[in-house]
Tab-separated table of C-alpha atoms and ligand atoms in Angstrom:
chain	number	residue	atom	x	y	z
G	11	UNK	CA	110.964	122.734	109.932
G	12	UNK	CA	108.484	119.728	109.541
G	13	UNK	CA	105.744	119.016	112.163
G	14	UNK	CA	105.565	115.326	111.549
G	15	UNK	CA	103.308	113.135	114.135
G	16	UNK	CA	105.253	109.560	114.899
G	17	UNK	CA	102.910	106.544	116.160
G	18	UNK	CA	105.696	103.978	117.149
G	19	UNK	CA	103.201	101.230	117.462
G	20	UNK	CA	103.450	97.769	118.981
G	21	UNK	CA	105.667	94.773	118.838
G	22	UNK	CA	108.416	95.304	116.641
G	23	UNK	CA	107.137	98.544	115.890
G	24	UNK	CA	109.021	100.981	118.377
G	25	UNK	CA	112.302	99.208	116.641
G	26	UNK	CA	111.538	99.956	113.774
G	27	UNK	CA	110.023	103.529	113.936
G	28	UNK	CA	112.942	104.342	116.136
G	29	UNK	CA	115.588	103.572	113.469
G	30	UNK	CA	113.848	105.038	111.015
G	31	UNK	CA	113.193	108.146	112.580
G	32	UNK	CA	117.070	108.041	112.906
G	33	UNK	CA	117.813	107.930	109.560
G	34	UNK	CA	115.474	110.099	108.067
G	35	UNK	CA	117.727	112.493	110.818
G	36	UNK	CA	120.800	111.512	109.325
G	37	UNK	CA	119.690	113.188	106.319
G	38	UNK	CA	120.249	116.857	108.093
G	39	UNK	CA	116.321	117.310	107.788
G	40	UNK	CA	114.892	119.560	110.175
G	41	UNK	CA	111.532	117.835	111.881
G	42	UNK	CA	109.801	118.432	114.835
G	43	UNK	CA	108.154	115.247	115.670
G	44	UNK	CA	105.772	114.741	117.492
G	45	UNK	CA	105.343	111.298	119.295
G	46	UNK	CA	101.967	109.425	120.501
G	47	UNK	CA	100.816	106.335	120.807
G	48	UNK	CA	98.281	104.184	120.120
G	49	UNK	CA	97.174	100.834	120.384
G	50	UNK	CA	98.508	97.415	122.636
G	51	UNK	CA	100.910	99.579	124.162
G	52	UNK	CA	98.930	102.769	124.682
G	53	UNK	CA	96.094	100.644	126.235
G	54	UNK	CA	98.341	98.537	128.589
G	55	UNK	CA	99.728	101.857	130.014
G	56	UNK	CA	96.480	104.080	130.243
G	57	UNK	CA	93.470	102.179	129.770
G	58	UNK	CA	93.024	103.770	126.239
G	59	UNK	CA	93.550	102.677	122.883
G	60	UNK	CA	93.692	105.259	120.948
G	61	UNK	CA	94.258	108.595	123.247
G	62	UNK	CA	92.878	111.743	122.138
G	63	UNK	CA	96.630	113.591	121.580
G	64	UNK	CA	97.015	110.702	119.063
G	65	UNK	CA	93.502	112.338	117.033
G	66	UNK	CA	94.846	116.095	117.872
G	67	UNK	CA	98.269	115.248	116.285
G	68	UNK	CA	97.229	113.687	113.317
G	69	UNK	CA	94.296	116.553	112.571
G	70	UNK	CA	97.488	119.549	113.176
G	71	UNK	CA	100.404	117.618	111.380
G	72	UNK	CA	98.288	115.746	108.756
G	73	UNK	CA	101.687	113.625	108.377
G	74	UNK	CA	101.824	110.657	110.255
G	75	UNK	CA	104.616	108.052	110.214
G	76	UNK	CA	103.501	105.119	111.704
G	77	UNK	CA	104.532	101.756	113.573
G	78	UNK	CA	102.168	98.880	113.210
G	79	UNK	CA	99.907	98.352	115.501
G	80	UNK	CA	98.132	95.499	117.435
G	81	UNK	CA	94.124	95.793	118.188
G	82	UNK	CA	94.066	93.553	121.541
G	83	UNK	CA	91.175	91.218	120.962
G	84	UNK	CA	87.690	91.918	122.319
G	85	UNK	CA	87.834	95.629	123.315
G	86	UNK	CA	87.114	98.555	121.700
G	87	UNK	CA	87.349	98.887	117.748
G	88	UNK	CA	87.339	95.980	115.260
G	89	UNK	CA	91.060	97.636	114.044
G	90	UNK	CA	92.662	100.771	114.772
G	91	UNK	CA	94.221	100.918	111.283
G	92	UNK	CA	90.938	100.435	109.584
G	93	UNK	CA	89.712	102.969	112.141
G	94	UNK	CA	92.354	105.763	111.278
G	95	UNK	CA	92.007	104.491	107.536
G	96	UNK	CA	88.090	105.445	107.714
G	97	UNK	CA	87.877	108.203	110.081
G	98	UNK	CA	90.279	110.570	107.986
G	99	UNK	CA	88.780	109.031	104.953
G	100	UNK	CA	92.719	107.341	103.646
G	101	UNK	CA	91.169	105.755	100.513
G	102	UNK	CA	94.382	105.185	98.737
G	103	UNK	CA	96.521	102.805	100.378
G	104	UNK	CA	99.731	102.660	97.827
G	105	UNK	CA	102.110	99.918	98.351
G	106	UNK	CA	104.987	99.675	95.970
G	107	UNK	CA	106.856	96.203	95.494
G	108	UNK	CA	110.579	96.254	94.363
G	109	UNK	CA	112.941	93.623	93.800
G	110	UNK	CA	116.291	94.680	95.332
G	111	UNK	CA	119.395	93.083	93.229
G	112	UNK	CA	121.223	90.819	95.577
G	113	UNK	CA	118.606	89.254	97.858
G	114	UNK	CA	117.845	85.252	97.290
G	115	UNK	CA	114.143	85.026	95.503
G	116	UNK	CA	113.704	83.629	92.582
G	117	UNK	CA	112.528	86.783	91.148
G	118	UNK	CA	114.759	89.477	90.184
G	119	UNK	CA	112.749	92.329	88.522
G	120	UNK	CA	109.848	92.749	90.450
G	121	UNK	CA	108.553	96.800	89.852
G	122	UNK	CA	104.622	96.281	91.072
G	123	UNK	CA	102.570	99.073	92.778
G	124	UNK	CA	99.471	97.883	94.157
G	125	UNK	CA	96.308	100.288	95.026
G	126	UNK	CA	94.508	99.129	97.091
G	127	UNK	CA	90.750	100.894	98.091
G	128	UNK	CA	91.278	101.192	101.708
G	129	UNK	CA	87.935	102.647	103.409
G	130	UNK	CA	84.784	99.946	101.493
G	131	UNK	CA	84.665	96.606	100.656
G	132	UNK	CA	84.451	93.653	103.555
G	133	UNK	CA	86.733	96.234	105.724
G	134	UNK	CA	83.659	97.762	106.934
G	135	UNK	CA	83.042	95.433	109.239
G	136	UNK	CA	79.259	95.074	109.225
G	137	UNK	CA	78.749	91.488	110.754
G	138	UNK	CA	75.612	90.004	111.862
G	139	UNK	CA	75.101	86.618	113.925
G	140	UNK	CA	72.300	85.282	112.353
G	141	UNK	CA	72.178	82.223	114.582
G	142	UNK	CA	74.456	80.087	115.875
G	143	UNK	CA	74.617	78.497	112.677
G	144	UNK	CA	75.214	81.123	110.763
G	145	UNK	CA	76.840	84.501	110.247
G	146	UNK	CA	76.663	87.494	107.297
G	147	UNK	CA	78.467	89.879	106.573
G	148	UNK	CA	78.576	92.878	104.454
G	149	UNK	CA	80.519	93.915	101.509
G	150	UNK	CA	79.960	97.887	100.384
G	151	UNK	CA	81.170	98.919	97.422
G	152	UNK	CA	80.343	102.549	96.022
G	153	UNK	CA	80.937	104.324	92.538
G	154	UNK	CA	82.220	107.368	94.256
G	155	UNK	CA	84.869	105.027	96.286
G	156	UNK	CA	85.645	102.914	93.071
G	157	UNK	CA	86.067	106.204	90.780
G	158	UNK	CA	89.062	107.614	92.882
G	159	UNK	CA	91.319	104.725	93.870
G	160	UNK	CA	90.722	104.043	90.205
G	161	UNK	CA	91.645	107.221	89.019
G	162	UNK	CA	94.334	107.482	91.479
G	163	UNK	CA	96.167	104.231	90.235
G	164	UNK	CA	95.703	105.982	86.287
G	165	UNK	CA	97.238	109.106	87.467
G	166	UNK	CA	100.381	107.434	89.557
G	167	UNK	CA	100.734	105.158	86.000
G	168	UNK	CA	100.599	107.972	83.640
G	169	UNK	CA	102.927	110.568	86.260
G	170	UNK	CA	105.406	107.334	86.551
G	171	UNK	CA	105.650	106.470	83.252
G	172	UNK	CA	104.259	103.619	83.790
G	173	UNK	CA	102.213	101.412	80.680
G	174	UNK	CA	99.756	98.864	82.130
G	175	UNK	CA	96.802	99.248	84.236
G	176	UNK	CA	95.304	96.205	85.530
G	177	UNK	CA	92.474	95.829	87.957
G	178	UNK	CA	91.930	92.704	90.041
G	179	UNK	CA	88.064	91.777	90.419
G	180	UNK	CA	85.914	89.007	91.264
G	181	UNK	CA	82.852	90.065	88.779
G	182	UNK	CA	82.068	86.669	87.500
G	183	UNK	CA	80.636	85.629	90.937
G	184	UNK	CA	80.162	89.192	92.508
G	185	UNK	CA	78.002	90.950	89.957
G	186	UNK	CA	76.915	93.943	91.626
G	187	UNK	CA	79.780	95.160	93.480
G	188	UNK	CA	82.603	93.736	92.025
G	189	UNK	CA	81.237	93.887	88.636
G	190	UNK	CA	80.742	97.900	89.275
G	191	UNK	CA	83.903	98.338	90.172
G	192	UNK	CA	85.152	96.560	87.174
G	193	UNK	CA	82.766	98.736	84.905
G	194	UNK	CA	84.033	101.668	86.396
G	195	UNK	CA	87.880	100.595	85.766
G	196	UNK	CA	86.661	100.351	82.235
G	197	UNK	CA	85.136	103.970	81.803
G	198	UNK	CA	88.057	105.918	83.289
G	199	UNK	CA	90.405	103.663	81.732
G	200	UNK	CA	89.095	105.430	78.222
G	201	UNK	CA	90.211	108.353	79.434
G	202	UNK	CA	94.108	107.254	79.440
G	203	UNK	CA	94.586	105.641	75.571
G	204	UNK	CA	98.071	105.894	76.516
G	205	UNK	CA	97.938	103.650	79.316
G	206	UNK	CA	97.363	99.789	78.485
G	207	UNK	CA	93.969	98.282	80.243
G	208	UNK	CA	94.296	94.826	81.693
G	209	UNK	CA	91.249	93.211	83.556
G	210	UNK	CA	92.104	90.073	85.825
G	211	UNK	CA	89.936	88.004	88.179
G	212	UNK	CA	91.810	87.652	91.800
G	213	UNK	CA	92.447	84.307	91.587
G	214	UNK	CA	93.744	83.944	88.337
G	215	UNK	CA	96.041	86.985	89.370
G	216	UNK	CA	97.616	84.791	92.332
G	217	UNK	CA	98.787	82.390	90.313
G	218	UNK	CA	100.127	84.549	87.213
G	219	UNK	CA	102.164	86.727	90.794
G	220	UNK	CA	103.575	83.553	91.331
G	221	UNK	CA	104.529	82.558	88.023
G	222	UNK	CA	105.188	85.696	86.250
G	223	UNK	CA	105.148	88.647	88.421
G	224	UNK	CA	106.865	90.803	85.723
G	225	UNK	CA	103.888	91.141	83.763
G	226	UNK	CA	102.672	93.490	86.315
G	227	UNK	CA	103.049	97.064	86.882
G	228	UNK	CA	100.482	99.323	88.609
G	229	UNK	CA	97.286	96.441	90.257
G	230	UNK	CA	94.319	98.449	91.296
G	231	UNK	CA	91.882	96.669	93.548
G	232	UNK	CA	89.540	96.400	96.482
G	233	UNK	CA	90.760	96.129	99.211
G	234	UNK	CA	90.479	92.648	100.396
G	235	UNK	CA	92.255	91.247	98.056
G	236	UNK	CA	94.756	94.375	97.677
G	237	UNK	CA	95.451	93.541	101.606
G	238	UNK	CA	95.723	89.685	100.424
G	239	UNK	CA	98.014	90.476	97.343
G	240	UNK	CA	100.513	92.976	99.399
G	241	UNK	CA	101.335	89.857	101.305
G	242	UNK	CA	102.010	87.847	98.532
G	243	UNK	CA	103.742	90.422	96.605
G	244	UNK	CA	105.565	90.573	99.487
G	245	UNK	CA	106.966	86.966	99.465
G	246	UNK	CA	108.415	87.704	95.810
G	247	UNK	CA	110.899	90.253	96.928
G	248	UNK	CA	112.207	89.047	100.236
G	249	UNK	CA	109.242	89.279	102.546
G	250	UNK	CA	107.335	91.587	104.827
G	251	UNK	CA	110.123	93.271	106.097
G	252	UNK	CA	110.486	94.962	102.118
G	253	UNK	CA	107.230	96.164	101.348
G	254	UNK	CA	106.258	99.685	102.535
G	255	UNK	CA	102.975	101.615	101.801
G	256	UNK	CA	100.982	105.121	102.409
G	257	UNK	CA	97.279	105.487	102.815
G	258	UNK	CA	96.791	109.207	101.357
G	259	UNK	CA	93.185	111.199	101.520
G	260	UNK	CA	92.326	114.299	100.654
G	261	UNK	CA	95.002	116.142	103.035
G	262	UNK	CA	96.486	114.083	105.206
G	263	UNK	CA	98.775	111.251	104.695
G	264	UNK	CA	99.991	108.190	106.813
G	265	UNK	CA	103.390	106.046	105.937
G	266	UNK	CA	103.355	102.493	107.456
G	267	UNK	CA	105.370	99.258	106.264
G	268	UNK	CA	102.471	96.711	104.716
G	269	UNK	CA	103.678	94.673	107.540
G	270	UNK	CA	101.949	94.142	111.120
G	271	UNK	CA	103.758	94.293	114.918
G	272	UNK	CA	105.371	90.859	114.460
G	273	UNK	CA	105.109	89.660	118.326
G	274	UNK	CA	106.797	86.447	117.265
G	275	UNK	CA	110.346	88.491	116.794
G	276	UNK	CA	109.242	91.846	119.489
G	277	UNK	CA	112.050	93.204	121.722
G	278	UNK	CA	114.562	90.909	119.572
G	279	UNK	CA	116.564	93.764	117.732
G	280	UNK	CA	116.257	91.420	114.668
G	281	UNK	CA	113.545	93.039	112.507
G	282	UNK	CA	114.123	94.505	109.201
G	283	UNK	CA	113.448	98.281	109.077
G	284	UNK	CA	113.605	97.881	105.594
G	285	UNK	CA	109.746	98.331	104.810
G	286	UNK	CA	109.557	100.785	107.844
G	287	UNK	CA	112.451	102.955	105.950
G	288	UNK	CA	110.624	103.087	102.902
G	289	UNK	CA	107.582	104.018	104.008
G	290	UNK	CA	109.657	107.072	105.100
G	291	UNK	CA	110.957	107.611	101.637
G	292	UNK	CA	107.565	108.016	100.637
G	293	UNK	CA	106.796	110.606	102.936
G	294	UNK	CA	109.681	112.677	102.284
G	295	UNK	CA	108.521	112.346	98.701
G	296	UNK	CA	105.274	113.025	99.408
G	297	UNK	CA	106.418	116.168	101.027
G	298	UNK	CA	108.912	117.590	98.183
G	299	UNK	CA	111.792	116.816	99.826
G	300	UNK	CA	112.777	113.967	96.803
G	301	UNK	CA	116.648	114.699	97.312
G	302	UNK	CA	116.609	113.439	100.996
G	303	UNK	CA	114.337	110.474	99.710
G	304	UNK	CA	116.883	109.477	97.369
G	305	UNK	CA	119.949	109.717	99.516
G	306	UNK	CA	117.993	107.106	101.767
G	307	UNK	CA	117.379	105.077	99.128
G	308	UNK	CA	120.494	104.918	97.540
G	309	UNK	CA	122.417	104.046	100.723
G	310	UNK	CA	119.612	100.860	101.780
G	311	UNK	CA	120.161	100.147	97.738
G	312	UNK	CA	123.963	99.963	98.196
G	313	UNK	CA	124.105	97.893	101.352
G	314	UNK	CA	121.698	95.174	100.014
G	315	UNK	CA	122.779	95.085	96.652
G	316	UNK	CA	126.543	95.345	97.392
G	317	UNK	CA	125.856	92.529	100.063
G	318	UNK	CA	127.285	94.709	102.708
G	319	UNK	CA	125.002	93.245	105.560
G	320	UNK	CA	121.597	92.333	105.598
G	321	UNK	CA	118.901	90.889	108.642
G	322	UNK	CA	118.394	87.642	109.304
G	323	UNK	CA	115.155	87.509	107.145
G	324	UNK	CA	117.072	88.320	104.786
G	325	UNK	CA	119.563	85.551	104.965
G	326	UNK	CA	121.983	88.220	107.012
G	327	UNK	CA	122.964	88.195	110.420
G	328	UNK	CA	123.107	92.254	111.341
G	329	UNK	CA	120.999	93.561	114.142
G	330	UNK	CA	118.531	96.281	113.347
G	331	UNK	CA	120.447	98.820	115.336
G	332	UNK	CA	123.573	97.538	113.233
G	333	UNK	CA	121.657	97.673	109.593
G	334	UNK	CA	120.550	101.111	110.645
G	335	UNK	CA	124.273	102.393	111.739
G	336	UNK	CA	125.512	101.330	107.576
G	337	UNK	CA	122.839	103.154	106.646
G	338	UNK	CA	123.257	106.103	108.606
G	339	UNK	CA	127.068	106.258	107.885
G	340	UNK	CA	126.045	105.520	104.442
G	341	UNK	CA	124.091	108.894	104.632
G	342	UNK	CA	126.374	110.968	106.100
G	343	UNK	CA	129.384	110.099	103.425
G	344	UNK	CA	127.338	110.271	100.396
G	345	UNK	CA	125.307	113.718	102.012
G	346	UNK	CA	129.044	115.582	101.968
B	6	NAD	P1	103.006	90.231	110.867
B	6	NAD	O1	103.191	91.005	109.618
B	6	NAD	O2	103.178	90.980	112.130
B	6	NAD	O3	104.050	88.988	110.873
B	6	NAD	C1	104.027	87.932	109.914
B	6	NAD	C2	105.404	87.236	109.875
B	6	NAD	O4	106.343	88.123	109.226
B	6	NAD	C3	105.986	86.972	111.258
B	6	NAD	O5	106.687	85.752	111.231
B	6	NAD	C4	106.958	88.117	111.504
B	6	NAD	O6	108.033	87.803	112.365
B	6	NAD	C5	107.447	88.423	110.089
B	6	NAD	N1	107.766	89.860	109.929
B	6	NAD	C6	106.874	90.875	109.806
B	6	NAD	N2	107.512	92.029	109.705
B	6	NAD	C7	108.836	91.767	109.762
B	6	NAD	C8	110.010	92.578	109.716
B	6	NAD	N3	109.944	93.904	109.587
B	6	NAD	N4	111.213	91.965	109.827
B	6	NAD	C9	111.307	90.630	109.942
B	6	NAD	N5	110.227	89.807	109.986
B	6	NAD	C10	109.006	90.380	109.899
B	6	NAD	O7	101.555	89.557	110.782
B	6	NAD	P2	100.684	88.847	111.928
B	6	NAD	O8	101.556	88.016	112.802
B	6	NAD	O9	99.556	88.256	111.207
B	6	NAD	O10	100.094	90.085	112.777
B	6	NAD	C11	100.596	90.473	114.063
B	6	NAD	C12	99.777	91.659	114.576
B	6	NAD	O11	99.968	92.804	113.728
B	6	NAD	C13	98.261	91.416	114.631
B	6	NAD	O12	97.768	91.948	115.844
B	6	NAD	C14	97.718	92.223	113.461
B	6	NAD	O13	96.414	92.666	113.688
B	6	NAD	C15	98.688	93.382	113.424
B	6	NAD	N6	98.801	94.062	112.105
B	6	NAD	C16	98.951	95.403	112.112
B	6	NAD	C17	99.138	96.075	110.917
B	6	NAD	C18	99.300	97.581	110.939
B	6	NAD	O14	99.402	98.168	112.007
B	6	NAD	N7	99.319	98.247	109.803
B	6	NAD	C19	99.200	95.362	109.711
B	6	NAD	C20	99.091	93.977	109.738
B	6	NAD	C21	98.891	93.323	110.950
């Protein structure tokens, strides 16, 4: 029995944490979840944003699957998520990007995994109003914070079998922090001579994603432009509703789709729980249980591949309740 703690979110994120909570069920995995809120919702309902049950549950499960979340504007913290991200010190925020065969993008072998450093950078949020005419603020950047997201993107590429290492940088313009981050790429990169190390300023990188994205394998960046690039990445294999991601620390892991609550399509039953789903996957993964991972992932593989119903962002015209029942009876043939 698991103790998992399950943050539904706003928007379209009850949908979505809902069905996936279903279908990580539907694998016969025993999990006691445990379910608090946080955020839009949470604040709407009891004054609070983030409750304390929500900090208790995290600090006694240390897994968290989680629904995005929407930081209403001009109370309390900047973001939750960069909140969370920083509190429980979640510097690796891992977000794999993978083409599925059968869904209309020009693309068709997309296999990226982006790191993105997930506590530094411009995410601090360290603003100052100068005067009305101007405004600063602060980008941090430390070797210690560099060192590990880069070491974690050399591990994941040697583990994975993986041959190319490249890290995205603005140096030319950003000497000091961006140029130590580079110069620390460089250093632990020595230390994997089997692993091929690729140096790429950001920009240039946007354009060769967009032209080329094949080229790429493991991207390890700060993260502003790792939280610019997921988006993109994104757009090459179908759109938000594909890309999942976890933001690990030392011991305590949260799974969350790279996507945000989507208010535009809320309450709609139309999302894709795609991203949402494989976010699950990784947790299971992350928590050794890799044959329930892959019985999820064959049976989302085999609906979208074989064209046997997809969302409407996908082209398709299923519900997310409906996408979710194919999956589920998906599960339950292939489990027996
Ligand atoms: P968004 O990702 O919510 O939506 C962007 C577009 O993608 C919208 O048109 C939306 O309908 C579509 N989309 C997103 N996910 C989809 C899915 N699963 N299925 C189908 N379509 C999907 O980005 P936004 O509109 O910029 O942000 C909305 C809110 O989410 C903001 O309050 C933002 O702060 C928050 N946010 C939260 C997280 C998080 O909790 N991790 C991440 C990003 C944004």
């Amino acid at each position: 029995m698991y103790n998992i703690t399950l943050i539904p979110g706003d928007g379209i994120g009850p949908e979505v944490a809902y069905t996936t909570k279903k279908i990580i069920e539907a694998t016969g995995i025993k999990i006691n979840w445990d379910i608090v809120n946080a955020g839009k919702t949470s604040y709407e309902e009891n004054g609070v944003l983030v409750p304390q049950c929500v900090y208790e549950s995290i600090e006694k499960n240390k897994i968290v699957l989680k629904g995005p979340i929407t930081t209403p504007i001009g109370s309390g913290f900047r973001s939750i998520n960069v909140m969370l991200r920083k509190k429980y010190d979640l510097y690796s925020n891992i977000r794999p990007v993978k083409s599925f065969k059968g869904l209309n993008s020009p693309f068709k072998n997309v296999d990226i995994t982006i790191f993105r450093e997930n506590t530094e950078g411009l995410y601090v949020g360290i603003e100052e109003k100068i005067n009305e005419n101007e405004c600063h603020a602060k980008k941090i950047i430390t070797k210690k914070g560099s060192r590990r997201i880069i070491y974690a993107a050399f591990e994941y590429a040697k583990k994975n079998n993986k041959k190319k290492v490249t890290v995205a940088h603005k140096a030319n313009i950003l000497k000091f922090t961006d140029g130590m981050f580079l110069n620390e790429a460089r250093k632990i990169s020595l230390e994997f001579p089997n692993i091929e190390f690729e140096e790429m300023i950001i920009d240039n990188m946007c354009m060769q994603l967009v032209s080329n994205p094949s080229q790429f394998e493991v991207i390890v960046t700060m993260n502003l432009y790792g939280d610019i690039i997921s988006d993109l990445c994104a757009g090459l294999v179908g759109g938000l509703g594909m890309v999942p991601g976890a933001n690990i620390g030392k011991d305590i892991g949260v799974f969350e789709a790279v996507h945000g609550s989507a208010p535009d399509i809320a309450g709609a039953n139309i999302a894709n729980p795609t991203a949402l789903i494989l976010s699950g996957i990784m947790m299971l993964d992350y928590i050794g249980e890799v044959d329930r991972a892959k019985l999820i992932l064959n049976a989302l593989q085999e609906i979208i591949e074989n064209d046997l119903g997809k969302t409407k962002d996908l082209g398709g015209f299923l519900s997310t309740d409906e996408f979710a029942e194919k999956i589920i009876e998906l599960i339950k043939l292939n489990k027996n």
